[in-house]
XYZ file of C-alpha atoms in Angstrom:
59
model
C 0.357 -0.419 0.196
C 1.127 3.330 -0.672
C -0.068 5.128 2.590
C 1.140 2.834 4.723
C 4.323 5.561 4.601
C 2.571 8.150 4.053
C 1.267 7.751 7.673
C 4.643 6.218 8.404
C 6.648 9.982 7.534
C 3.855 12.764 8.567
C 3.908 10.222 11.792
C 7.677 10.575 12.181
C 6.610 14.845 12.006
C 4.821 14.333 14.729
C 6.763 12.749 17.137
C 10.545 15.088 15.865
C 7.691 18.398 16.286
C 7.130 16.574 20.024
C 10.425 15.864 20.676
C 11.154 19.649 19.702
C 8.957 21.218 21.832
C 9.508 18.932 24.554
C 13.103 20.257 23.972
C 12.190 23.436 24.207
C 10.370 23.945 27.225
C 12.807 22.360 29.234
C 15.311 24.569 27.938
C 12.431 27.598 29.377
C 12.010 25.294 32.755
C 15.525 26.117 33.261
C 15.471 29.238 32.740
C 18.440 28.421 29.706
C 16.517 29.818 27.067
C 13.746 32.758 27.228
C 11.060 32.882 25.303
C 9.985 36.676 26.210
C 11.832 39.585 25.812
C 14.506 40.913 27.587
C 13.314 44.217 29.472
C 16.118 45.982 28.359
C 15.094 45.119 24.559
C 11.459 46.201 24.669
C 13.118 49.354 26.155
C 14.831 49.848 23.154
C 11.982 49.468 21.065
C 9.391 52.960 20.928
C 5.418 52.530 20.657
C 3.616 52.038 17.804
C 2.400 55.705 16.985
C -1.676 54.598 15.238
C -2.817 56.510 12.307
C -6.340 57.651 11.897
C -7.797 56.028 8.827
C -7.818 59.577 7.781
C -4.260 60.552 8.414
C -1.819 59.549 5.658
C 0.852 57.552 6.623
C 3.935 59.350 7.057
C 7.235 58.006 4.896
């Protein structure tokens, strides 16, 4: 059957994704990986300026 190969490949992809997520969550839990930006980096980014619909954007 052709489909068994496809199903097996999809199952392997799901297993690989699951392994990757487990590694990411373990690193996050042990504070070796930070998924949230540092406060210093957030301070460097200026806040977005909202543009009213009747105003032209600045180029």
